[in-house]
RNA sequence: GCGCCUGUAGCUCAGUUGGAUAGAGCAACGGUUUUCUAAACCGUGGGUCAGGAGUUCGAAUCUCUUCAGGCGCGCCA
């Protein structure tokens, strides 16, 4: 029905208005046809006449009269009303209305293959230096949800985790493990910039070494260290690297493997699976001229870089950045940006139409820089889209849960999952726009009470399952199709709500806003609970009952499909 | 100082490519169960959409400005 009505509106714009071409195309773009939010405004409603009056100075209500004549001639349209300043409200015949429901219940998405894209989403990408915490969980839930939504819209989606395994942070981890492994320091004198979490001890224990490796000159290693914490840790790393060149790679690689695996395990428990784990180290070394990172830097250096103060600078200001950026340091090492530059080149060269980077919002200052980098390499910056995810504040019984990464004392994602389950966690993570602060009360998420919106939604699904089972137990079989009965409208509001499903998914996908699904689920659950309380389905007249069961099947499917899009499993019973 | 984001009911937030009387959950108060799961439903109260100005048929939404809060501004990652 939507397609037919939409076509009719466009025909009306093209043929009946006599507008100039530019006005016509503007009007085509600006007018809306959408499901009415309440049935007294019809089933469908359009603002076409209002928009047209703004563009071409015509009287909207006069125009509406003309449009009404056109629309009323369409098969399935019962009548048309002109309301307010010039809205056109379209009322369908009950037959046509229910026909739409049959269409939606089968949930066959209409995919326009010409609009299909190859999309890559990179998310989480936490440094492999410790367990994922609750902040990472939000990025994981978000990235996975938009991946699911975009695939359901027909796009080809690839999920990728970028592992920063080449930088200083992993050296610090290796150093921390080394110090613990050989008990080089006590807790008191453990470097302040090292990783102090207890997981470091677990990793140290897990790494098995030959017996002859135990001769560590502990005092030698730890004496005369600089006072500055950063210099201290760097000095320690340098000493270990040069004095224990046999042990160092084993410890470092062992730690990296351990942490990476534990991150994978946590994500699996959270039901987030990546298609691709991309290791920064695979970009190669700057010292190797044939490495990807060297080639990428070389490409940029030819036209858009210069030397100053012994370093190589990218002329990023030419591409909209606030200042130029160092890509090769005075000492010849690359910066973080140089690796990211090569990584983005790699991604774009893989042939994606769009790459989406999901970043913590504290990286927003980095966006211009990376956009400039992409343009400097000769790509279109619009191929990349950055989605920022704000950190989540955890509350328990109204009090903020303290998190301190430095001391290694923090609430991990795994703890959260163990506490409230992956589904409730995902639900709450997605319950607000990603780029805004989220206050997440674990106390509420944990309770199985009416405060808990997650269970409110699940309960709707479970209740429908329950009614269906009761009905089947009585010997009935679920109807496969609506019967058109005059005068039966008890389910109309519920059906109208369910018909919104494809539009909600489309909007959630286009705007990369999975929270729209959460709010839709809430509305749907509310509509159902309302209906359920005022209607006794099992005692209804036979024909009415069949339609009610059909409508509930529709709602159940839509709830289940919506949940699937955010990675939540619908409960059959509670 | 510069840049980005935010300010909507007591609380947590939807609604922001301009649309019909500004919504939901929680909290408060009052009701609903011999009947399919009361983890539910119904009702009541609660708002100068931070303040001001502008744009137009029409603004929470767009523009300007003031105030308040958050974040970012490294040869860190």
PDB file of C-alpha atoms in Angstrom, chain A residues 219-469:
ATOM      1  CA  UNK A 219      68.418  -5.269  41.825  1.00  0.00           C
ATOM      2  CA  UNK A 220      70.437  -4.402  38.778  1.00  0.00           C
ATOM      3  CA  UNK A 221      67.252  -4.056  36.760  1.00  0.00           C
ATOM      4  CA  UNK A 222      65.470  -1.772  39.159  1.00  0.00           C
ATOM      5  CA  UNK A 223      68.187   0.505  40.471  1.00  0.00           C
ATOM      6  CA  UNK A 224      68.663   4.160  39.598  1.00  0.00           C
ATOM      7  CA  UNK A 225      65.392   4.501  37.736  1.00  0.00           C
ATOM      8  CA  UNK A 226      64.144   7.957  36.717  1.00  0.00           C
ATOM      9  CA  UNK A 227      61.585   9.582  39.008  1.00  0.00           C
ATOM     10  CA  UNK A 228      59.169  10.487  36.253  1.00  0.00           C
ATOM     11  CA  UNK A 229      56.736   7.549  35.945  1.00  0.00           C
ATOM     12  CA  UNK A 230      56.688   7.600  32.140  1.00  0.00           C
ATOM     13  CA  UNK A 231      60.481   7.755  31.897  1.00  0.00           C
ATOM     14  CA  UNK A 232      60.729   5.064  34.549  1.00  0.00           C
ATOM     15  CA  UNK A 233      58.648   2.564  32.639  1.00  0.00           C
ATOM     16  CA  UNK A 234      60.391   3.339  29.353  1.00  0.00           C
ATOM     17  CA  UNK A 235      63.762   2.789  30.988  1.00  0.00           C
ATOM     18  CA  UNK A 236      62.614  -0.511  32.462  1.00  0.00           C
ATOM     19  CA  UNK A 237      61.382  -1.657  29.069  1.00  0.00           C
ATOM     20  CA  UNK A 238      64.703  -0.711  27.475  1.00  0.00           C
ATOM     21  CA  UNK A 239      66.703  -2.585  30.116  1.00  0.00           C
ATOM     22  CA  UNK A 240      64.592  -5.719  29.835  1.00  0.00           C
ATOM     23  CA  UNK A 241      64.768  -5.642  26.044  1.00  0.00           C
ATOM     24  CA  UNK A 242      68.536  -5.399  25.978  1.00  0.00           C
ATOM     25  CA  UNK A 243      69.411  -7.600  28.947  1.00  0.00           C
ATOM     26  CA  UNK A 244      66.847 -10.326  28.465  1.00  0.00           C
ATOM     27  CA  UNK A 245      66.437 -10.409  24.730  1.00  0.00           C
ATOM     28  CA  UNK A 246      65.574 -14.101  24.845  1.00  0.00           C
ATOM     29  CA  UNK A 247      62.861 -13.753  27.482  1.00  0.00           C
ATOM     30  CA  UNK A 248      61.359 -10.440  26.425  1.00  0.00           C
ATOM     31  CA  UNK A 249      59.686 -11.574  23.178  1.00  0.00           C
ATOM     32  CA  UNK A 250      58.235 -14.621  24.905  1.00  0.00           C
ATOM     33  CA  UNK A 251      56.764 -12.607  27.744  1.00  0.00           C
ATOM     34  CA  UNK A 252      55.506  -9.821  25.531  1.00  0.00           C
ATOM     35  CA  UNK A 253      53.917 -12.125  22.979  1.00  0.00           C
ATOM     36  CA  UNK A 254      52.559 -14.368  25.703  1.00  0.00           C
ATOM     37  CA  UNK A 255      50.902 -11.441  27.431  1.00  0.00           C
ATOM     38  CA  UNK A 256      49.476 -10.132  24.203  1.00  0.00           C
ATOM     39  CA  UNK A 257      48.058 -13.513  23.269  1.00  0.00           C
ATOM     40  CA  UNK A 258      46.575 -13.982  26.708  1.00  0.00           C
ATOM     41  CA  UNK A 259      44.839 -10.610  26.780  1.00  0.00           C
ATOM     42  CA  UNK A 260      43.630 -10.866  23.198  1.00  0.00           C
ATOM     43  CA  UNK A 261      42.145 -14.244  23.912  1.00  0.00           C
ATOM     44  CA  UNK A 262      40.423 -13.043  27.051  1.00  0.00           C
ATOM     45  CA  UNK A 263      38.957 -10.114  25.136  1.00  0.00           C
ATOM     46  CA  UNK A 264      37.663 -12.530  22.511  1.00  0.00           C
ATOM     47  CA  UNK A 265      36.154 -14.699  25.226  1.00  0.00           C
ATOM     48  CA  UNK A 266      34.369 -11.765  26.839  1.00  0.00           C
ATOM     49  CA  UNK A 267      32.993 -10.643  23.492  1.00  0.00           C
ATOM     50  CA  UNK A 268      31.798 -14.138  22.701  1.00  0.00           C
ATOM     51  CA  UNK A 269      29.931 -14.206  25.995  1.00  0.00           C
ATOM     52  CA  UNK A 270      28.450 -10.878  24.985  1.00  0.00           C
ATOM     53  CA  UNK A 271      27.418 -12.482  21.680  1.00  0.00           C
ATOM     54  CA  UNK A 272      29.620 -10.199  19.608  1.00  0.00           C
ATOM     55  CA  UNK A 273      31.577 -11.983  16.901  1.00  0.00           C
ATOM     56  CA  UNK A 274      34.044 -10.205  14.652  1.00  0.00           C
ATOM     57  CA  UNK A 275      34.683 -11.181  11.053  1.00  0.00           C
ATOM     58  CA  UNK A 276      38.158  -9.779  11.108  1.00  0.00           C
ATOM     59  CA  UNK A 277      40.841  -9.171  13.735  1.00  0.00           C
ATOM     60  CA  UNK A 278      43.285  -6.733  12.209  1.00  0.00           C
ATOM     61  CA  UNK A 279      46.673  -6.475  13.891  1.00  0.00           C
ATOM     62  CA  UNK A 280      48.514  -3.196  13.742  1.00  0.00           C
ATOM     63  CA  UNK A 281      51.760  -5.156  13.554  1.00  0.00           C
ATOM     64  CA  UNK A 282      50.677  -6.588  10.212  1.00  0.00           C
ATOM     65  CA  UNK A 283      51.229  -3.154   8.690  1.00  0.00           C
ATOM     66  CA  UNK A 284      54.925  -3.817   9.163  1.00  0.00           C
ATOM     67  CA  UNK A 285      57.872  -1.725  10.286  1.00  0.00           C
ATOM     68  CA  UNK A 286      58.851   1.705   9.151  1.00  0.00           C
ATOM     69  CA  UNK A 287      62.395   0.414   8.739  1.00  0.00           C
ATOM     70  CA  UNK A 288      61.228  -1.957   6.046  1.00  0.00           C
ATOM     71  CA  UNK A 289      60.677  -0.006   2.837  1.00  0.00           C
ATOM     72  CA  UNK A 290      58.314  -2.608   1.450  1.00  0.00           C
ATOM     73  CA  UNK A 291      55.979  -2.619   4.440  1.00  0.00           C
ATOM     74  CA  UNK A 292      52.453  -1.253   4.122  1.00  0.00           C
ATOM     75  CA  UNK A 293      53.161   1.478   6.595  1.00  0.00           C
ATOM     76  CA  UNK A 294      56.246   2.632   4.693  1.00  0.00           C
ATOM     77  CA  UNK A 295      54.411   2.618   1.405  1.00  0.00           C
ATOM     78  CA  UNK A 296      51.489   4.576   2.827  1.00  0.00           C
ATOM     79  CA  UNK A 297      53.767   7.177   4.352  1.00  0.00           C
ATOM     80  CA  UNK A 298      55.779   7.421   1.189  1.00  0.00           C
ATOM     81  CA  UNK A 299      52.648   8.140  -0.805  1.00  0.00           C
ATOM     82  CA  UNK A 300      51.674  10.983   1.489  1.00  0.00           C
ATOM     83  CA  UNK A 301      55.165  12.369   1.833  1.00  0.00           C
ATOM     84  CA  UNK A 302      55.467  12.972  -1.883  1.00  0.00           C
ATOM     85  CA  UNK A 303      52.932  15.791  -1.965  1.00  0.00           C
ATOM     86  CA  UNK A 304      51.683  16.688   1.438  1.00  0.00           C
ATOM     87  CA  UNK A 305      54.515  16.560   3.939  1.00  0.00           C
ATOM     88  CA  UNK A 306      57.566  18.539   4.955  1.00  0.00           C
ATOM     89  CA  UNK A 307      60.443  18.317   7.404  1.00  0.00           C
ATOM     90  CA  UNK A 308      60.733  20.590  10.392  1.00  0.00           C
ATOM     91  CA  UNK A 309      62.665  20.258  13.644  1.00  0.00           C
ATOM     92  CA  UNK A 310      63.952  16.920  12.459  1.00  0.00           C
ATOM     93  CA  UNK A 311      60.471  15.433  12.184  1.00  0.00           C
ATOM     94  CA  UNK A 312      58.228  14.802   9.197  1.00  0.00           C
ATOM     95  CA  UNK A 313      54.957  16.725   9.268  1.00  0.00           C
ATOM     96  CA  UNK A 314      51.765  16.037   7.381  1.00  0.00           C
ATOM     97  CA  UNK A 315      50.219  19.177   5.901  1.00  0.00           C
ATOM     98  CA  UNK A 316      46.859  18.301   7.344  1.00  0.00           C
ATOM     99  CA  UNK A 317      45.817  21.955   7.565  1.00  0.00           C
ATOM    100  CA  UNK A 318      45.490  21.842   3.781  1.00  0.00           C
ATOM    101  CA  UNK A 319      42.605  19.469   4.349  1.00  0.00           C
ATOM    102  CA  UNK A 320      40.776  21.205   7.124  1.00  0.00           C
ATOM    103  CA  UNK A 321      42.726  20.176  10.212  1.00  0.00           C
ATOM    104  CA  UNK A 322      43.556  22.758  12.880  1.00  0.00           C
ATOM    105  CA  UNK A 323      47.267  22.186  12.706  1.00  0.00           C
ATOM    106  CA  UNK A 324      49.818  20.097  10.873  1.00  0.00           C
ATOM    107  CA  UNK A 325      50.690  16.751  12.445  1.00  0.00           C
ATOM    108  CA  UNK A 326      53.891  14.870  12.962  1.00  0.00           C
ATOM    109  CA  UNK A 327      53.936  11.501  11.237  1.00  0.00           C
ATOM    110  CA  UNK A 328      57.600  10.600  11.741  1.00  0.00           C
ATOM    111  CA  UNK A 329      59.248  11.613  14.969  1.00  0.00           C
ATOM    112  CA  UNK A 330      62.615  13.235  15.403  1.00  0.00           C
ATOM    113  CA  UNK A 331      64.027   9.867  16.432  1.00  0.00           C
ATOM    114  CA  UNK A 332      62.711   8.216  13.279  1.00  0.00           C
ATOM    115  CA  UNK A 333      59.835   6.308  14.853  1.00  0.00           C
ATOM    116  CA  UNK A 334      56.333   6.664  13.493  1.00  0.00           C
ATOM    117  CA  UNK A 335      53.532   8.299  15.458  1.00  0.00           C
ATOM    118  CA  UNK A 336      50.175   6.769  16.262  1.00  0.00           C
ATOM    119  CA  UNK A 337      48.784   8.733  13.339  1.00  0.00           C
ATOM    120  CA  UNK A 338      51.220   7.145  10.894  1.00  0.00           C
ATOM    121  CA  UNK A 339      49.955   3.676  11.747  1.00  0.00           C
ATOM    122  CA  UNK A 340      46.365   4.845  11.587  1.00  0.00           C
ATOM    123  CA  UNK A 341      47.036   6.441   8.238  1.00  0.00           C
ATOM    124  CA  UNK A 342      48.321   3.145   6.860  1.00  0.00           C
ATOM    125  CA  UNK A 343      45.442   1.278   8.465  1.00  0.00           C
ATOM    126  CA  UNK A 344      42.846   3.522   6.847  1.00  0.00           C
ATOM    127  CA  UNK A 345      44.544   3.180   3.498  1.00  0.00           C
ATOM    128  CA  UNK A 346      44.406  -0.556   3.951  1.00  0.00           C
ATOM    129  CA  UNK A 347      40.713  -0.430   4.802  1.00  0.00           C
ATOM    130  CA  UNK A 348      39.800   1.810   1.887  1.00  0.00           C
ATOM    131  CA  UNK A 349      41.821  -0.297  -0.505  1.00  0.00           C
ATOM    132  CA  UNK A 350      39.781  -3.313   0.489  1.00  0.00           C
ATOM    133  CA  UNK A 351      36.942  -1.870  -1.531  1.00  0.00           C
ATOM    134  CA  UNK A 352      34.350  -0.900   1.021  1.00  0.00           C
ATOM    135  CA  UNK A 353      31.833   1.713  -0.044  1.00  0.00           C
ATOM    136  CA  UNK A 354      31.681   2.983   3.494  1.00  0.00           C
ATOM    137  CA  UNK A 355      33.807   2.428   6.538  1.00  0.00           C
ATOM    138  CA  UNK A 356      32.321   3.220   9.914  1.00  0.00           C
ATOM    139  CA  UNK A 357      34.624   3.852  12.852  1.00  0.00           C
ATOM    140  CA  UNK A 358      33.036   3.543  16.251  1.00  0.00           C
ATOM    141  CA  UNK A 359      35.198   5.523  18.650  1.00  0.00           C
ATOM    142  CA  UNK A 360      35.057   6.595  22.239  1.00  0.00           C
ATOM    143  CA  UNK A 361      33.866  10.179  22.300  1.00  0.00           C
ATOM    144  CA  UNK A 362      37.095  11.351  23.863  1.00  0.00           C
ATOM    145  CA  UNK A 363      38.557  10.831  20.384  1.00  0.00           C
ATOM    146  CA  UNK A 364      36.338  13.416  18.721  1.00  0.00           C
ATOM    147  CA  UNK A 365      39.288  15.764  18.325  1.00  0.00           C
ATOM    148  CA  UNK A 366      40.898  13.081  16.225  1.00  0.00           C
ATOM    149  CA  UNK A 367      38.203  13.073  13.522  1.00  0.00           C
ATOM    150  CA  UNK A 368      39.386  16.107  11.565  1.00  0.00           C
ATOM    151  CA  UNK A 369      42.896  14.760  11.654  1.00  0.00           C
ATOM    152  CA  UNK A 370      42.042  11.389  10.216  1.00  0.00           C
ATOM    153  CA  UNK A 371      39.737  12.952   7.633  1.00  0.00           C
ATOM    154  CA  UNK A 372      42.597  15.162   6.542  1.00  0.00           C
ATOM    155  CA  UNK A 373      44.834  12.138   6.362  1.00  0.00           C
ATOM    156  CA  UNK A 374      42.378  10.309   4.161  1.00  0.00           C
ATOM    157  CA  UNK A 375      42.124  13.244   1.791  1.00  0.00           C
ATOM    158  CA  UNK A 376      45.888  13.659   1.716  1.00  0.00           C
ATOM    159  CA  UNK A 377      46.107  10.067   0.525  1.00  0.00           C
ATOM    160  CA  UNK A 378      43.718  10.901  -2.288  1.00  0.00           C
ATOM    161  CA  UNK A 379      40.580   9.256  -0.987  1.00  0.00           C
ATOM    162  CA  UNK A 380      37.197  10.777  -0.322  1.00  0.00           C
ATOM    163  CA  UNK A 381      36.708  11.510   3.350  1.00  0.00           C
ATOM    164  CA  UNK A 382      32.973  10.923   3.017  1.00  0.00           C
ATOM    165  CA  UNK A 383      33.656   7.248   2.620  1.00  0.00           C
ATOM    166  CA  UNK A 384      34.505   7.228   6.293  1.00  0.00           C
ATOM    167  CA  UNK A 385      31.972   7.874   8.966  1.00  0.00           C
ATOM    168  CA  UNK A 386      32.887   8.240  12.612  1.00  0.00           C
ATOM    169  CA  UNK A 387      30.342   7.358  15.256  1.00  0.00           C
ATOM    170  CA  UNK A 388      31.200   8.453  18.743  1.00  0.00           C
ATOM    171  CA  UNK A 389      30.186   6.509  21.786  1.00  0.00           C
ATOM    172  CA  UNK A 390      30.179   8.226  25.148  1.00  0.00           C
ATOM    173  CA  UNK A 391      31.306   6.455  28.241  1.00  0.00           C
ATOM    174  CA  UNK A 392      28.731   4.884  30.446  1.00  0.00           C
ATOM    175  CA  UNK A 393      28.483   5.813  34.087  1.00  0.00           C
ATOM    176  CA  UNK A 394      27.555   2.891  36.243  1.00  0.00           C
ATOM    177  CA  UNK A 395      25.317   3.388  39.210  1.00  0.00           C
ATOM    178  CA  UNK A 396      24.372   1.022  41.919  1.00  0.00           C
ATOM    179  CA  UNK A 397      21.628   1.939  44.374  1.00  0.00           C
ATOM    180  CA  UNK A 398      21.905   5.523  43.242  1.00  0.00           C
ATOM    181  CA  UNK A 399      25.660   5.731  43.845  1.00  0.00           C
ATOM    182  CA  UNK A 400      28.208   5.973  41.084  1.00  0.00           C
ATOM    183  CA  UNK A 401      30.429   2.928  40.738  1.00  0.00           C
ATOM    184  CA  UNK A 402      34.012   4.130  40.811  1.00  0.00           C
ATOM    185  CA  UNK A 403      36.268   3.130  38.005  1.00  0.00           C
ATOM    186  CA  UNK A 404      39.971   3.558  37.935  1.00  0.00           C
ATOM    187  CA  UNK A 405      41.867   1.986  35.097  1.00  0.00           C
ATOM    188  CA  UNK A 406      45.281   2.978  36.343  1.00  0.00           C
ATOM    189  CA  UNK A 407      45.067   0.999  39.524  1.00  0.00           C
ATOM    190  CA  UNK A 408      43.549  -1.855  37.600  1.00  0.00           C
ATOM    191  CA  UNK A 409      40.538  -1.738  39.844  1.00  0.00           C
ATOM    192  CA  UNK A 410      37.472  -1.523  37.647  1.00  0.00           C
ATOM    193  CA  UNK A 411      34.159  -3.080  36.853  1.00  0.00           C
ATOM    194  CA  UNK A 412      34.731  -5.307  33.852  1.00  0.00           C
ATOM    195  CA  UNK A 413      32.399  -6.162  31.035  1.00  0.00           C
ATOM    196  CA  UNK A 414      32.562  -9.758  32.100  1.00  0.00           C
ATOM    197  CA  UNK A 415      31.403  -8.884  35.599  1.00  0.00           C
ATOM    198  CA  UNK A 416      28.483  -6.987  34.132  1.00  0.00           C
ATOM    199  CA  UNK A 417      27.511  -9.888  31.908  1.00  0.00           C
ATOM    200  CA  UNK A 418      27.766 -12.343  34.784  1.00  0.00           C
ATOM    201  CA  UNK A 419      25.702  -9.982  36.874  1.00  0.00           C
ATOM    202  CA  UNK A 420      22.713  -9.162  34.663  1.00  0.00           C
ATOM    203  CA  UNK A 421      23.193 -11.306  31.570  1.00  0.00           C
ATOM    204  CA  UNK A 422      24.285 -10.250  28.091  1.00  0.00           C
ATOM    205  CA  UNK A 423      20.793  -9.424  26.859  1.00  0.00           C
ATOM    206  CA  UNK A 424      19.788  -7.037  29.631  1.00  0.00           C
ATOM    207  CA  UNK A 425      23.219  -5.432  29.359  1.00  0.00           C
ATOM    208  CA  UNK A 426      22.803  -4.875  25.624  1.00  0.00           C
ATOM    209  CA  UNK A 427      19.327  -3.533  26.124  1.00  0.00           C
ATOM    210  CA  UNK A 428      20.451  -0.878  28.586  1.00  0.00           C
ATOM    211  CA  UNK A 429      23.569   0.009  26.645  1.00  0.00           C
ATOM    212  CA  UNK A 430      21.393   0.787  23.653  1.00  0.00           C
ATOM    213  CA  UNK A 431      18.671   2.597  25.536  1.00  0.00           C
ATOM    214  CA  UNK A 432      20.111   5.993  24.785  1.00  0.00           C
ATOM    215  CA  UNK A 433      21.743   7.666  21.815  1.00  0.00           C
ATOM    216  CA  UNK A 434      25.303   6.427  21.611  1.00  0.00           C
ATOM    217  CA  UNK A 435      27.005   9.805  21.539  1.00  0.00           C
ATOM    218  CA  UNK A 436      25.491  10.928  24.796  1.00  0.00           C
ATOM    219  CA  UNK A 437      26.261  10.139  28.392  1.00  0.00           C
ATOM    220  CA  UNK A 438      24.539   7.069  29.709  1.00  0.00           C
ATOM    221  CA  UNK A 439      23.686   6.523  33.317  1.00  0.00           C
ATOM    222  CA  UNK A 440      23.296   2.824  33.772  1.00  0.00           C
ATOM    223  CA  UNK A 441      21.837   1.574  37.022  1.00  0.00           C
ATOM    224  CA  UNK A 442      22.891  -2.003  37.601  1.00  0.00           C
ATOM    225  CA  UNK A 443      20.523  -2.247  40.539  1.00  0.00           C
ATOM    226  CA  UNK A 444      17.520  -1.730  38.260  1.00  0.00           C
ATOM    227  CA  UNK A 445      18.885  -3.915  35.485  1.00  0.00           C
ATOM    228  CA  UNK A 446      19.335  -6.676  38.016  1.00  0.00           C
ATOM    229  CA  UNK A 447      15.845  -6.569  39.483  1.00  0.00           C
ATOM    230  CA  UNK A 448      13.072  -8.559  37.943  1.00  0.00           C
ATOM    231  CA  UNK A 449      10.561  -5.906  38.778  1.00  0.00           C
ATOM    232  CA  UNK A 450       8.352  -3.448  37.037  1.00  0.00           C
ATOM    233  CA  UNK A 451      11.112  -0.841  37.062  1.00  0.00           C
ATOM    234  CA  UNK A 452      12.945  -2.934  34.560  1.00  0.00           C
ATOM    235  CA  UNK A 453      12.043  -1.945  31.026  1.00  0.00           C
ATOM    236  CA  UNK A 454      13.941  -4.883  29.648  1.00  0.00           C
ATOM    237  CA  UNK A 455      11.571  -7.341  31.315  1.00  0.00           C
ATOM    238  CA  UNK A 456       8.565  -5.232  30.419  1.00  0.00           C
ATOM    239  CA  UNK A 457       9.403  -5.818  26.768  1.00  0.00           C
ATOM    240  CA  UNK A 458      10.292  -9.473  27.249  1.00  0.00           C
ATOM    241  CA  UNK A 459       7.067 -10.022  29.156  1.00  0.00           C
ATOM    242  CA  UNK A 460       5.021  -8.925  26.151  1.00  0.00           C
ATOM    243  CA  UNK A 461       6.661 -11.576  24.017  1.00  0.00           C
ATOM    244  CA  UNK A 462       6.341 -14.259  26.688  1.00  0.00           C
ATOM    245  CA  UNK A 463       2.675 -13.440  27.221  1.00  0.00           C
ATOM    246  CA  UNK A 464       1.902 -13.862  23.537  1.00  0.00           C
ATOM    247  CA  UNK A 465       3.700 -17.192  23.507  1.00  0.00           C
ATOM    248  CA  UNK A 466       1.706 -18.213  26.527  1.00  0.00           C
ATOM    249  CA  UNK A 467      -1.655 -17.338  24.975  1.00  0.00           C
ATOM    250  CA  UNK A 468      -0.722 -19.160  21.796  1.00  0.00           C
ATOM    251  CA  UNK A 469       0.273 -22.240  23.749  1.00  0.00           C
TER     252      UNK A 469
END
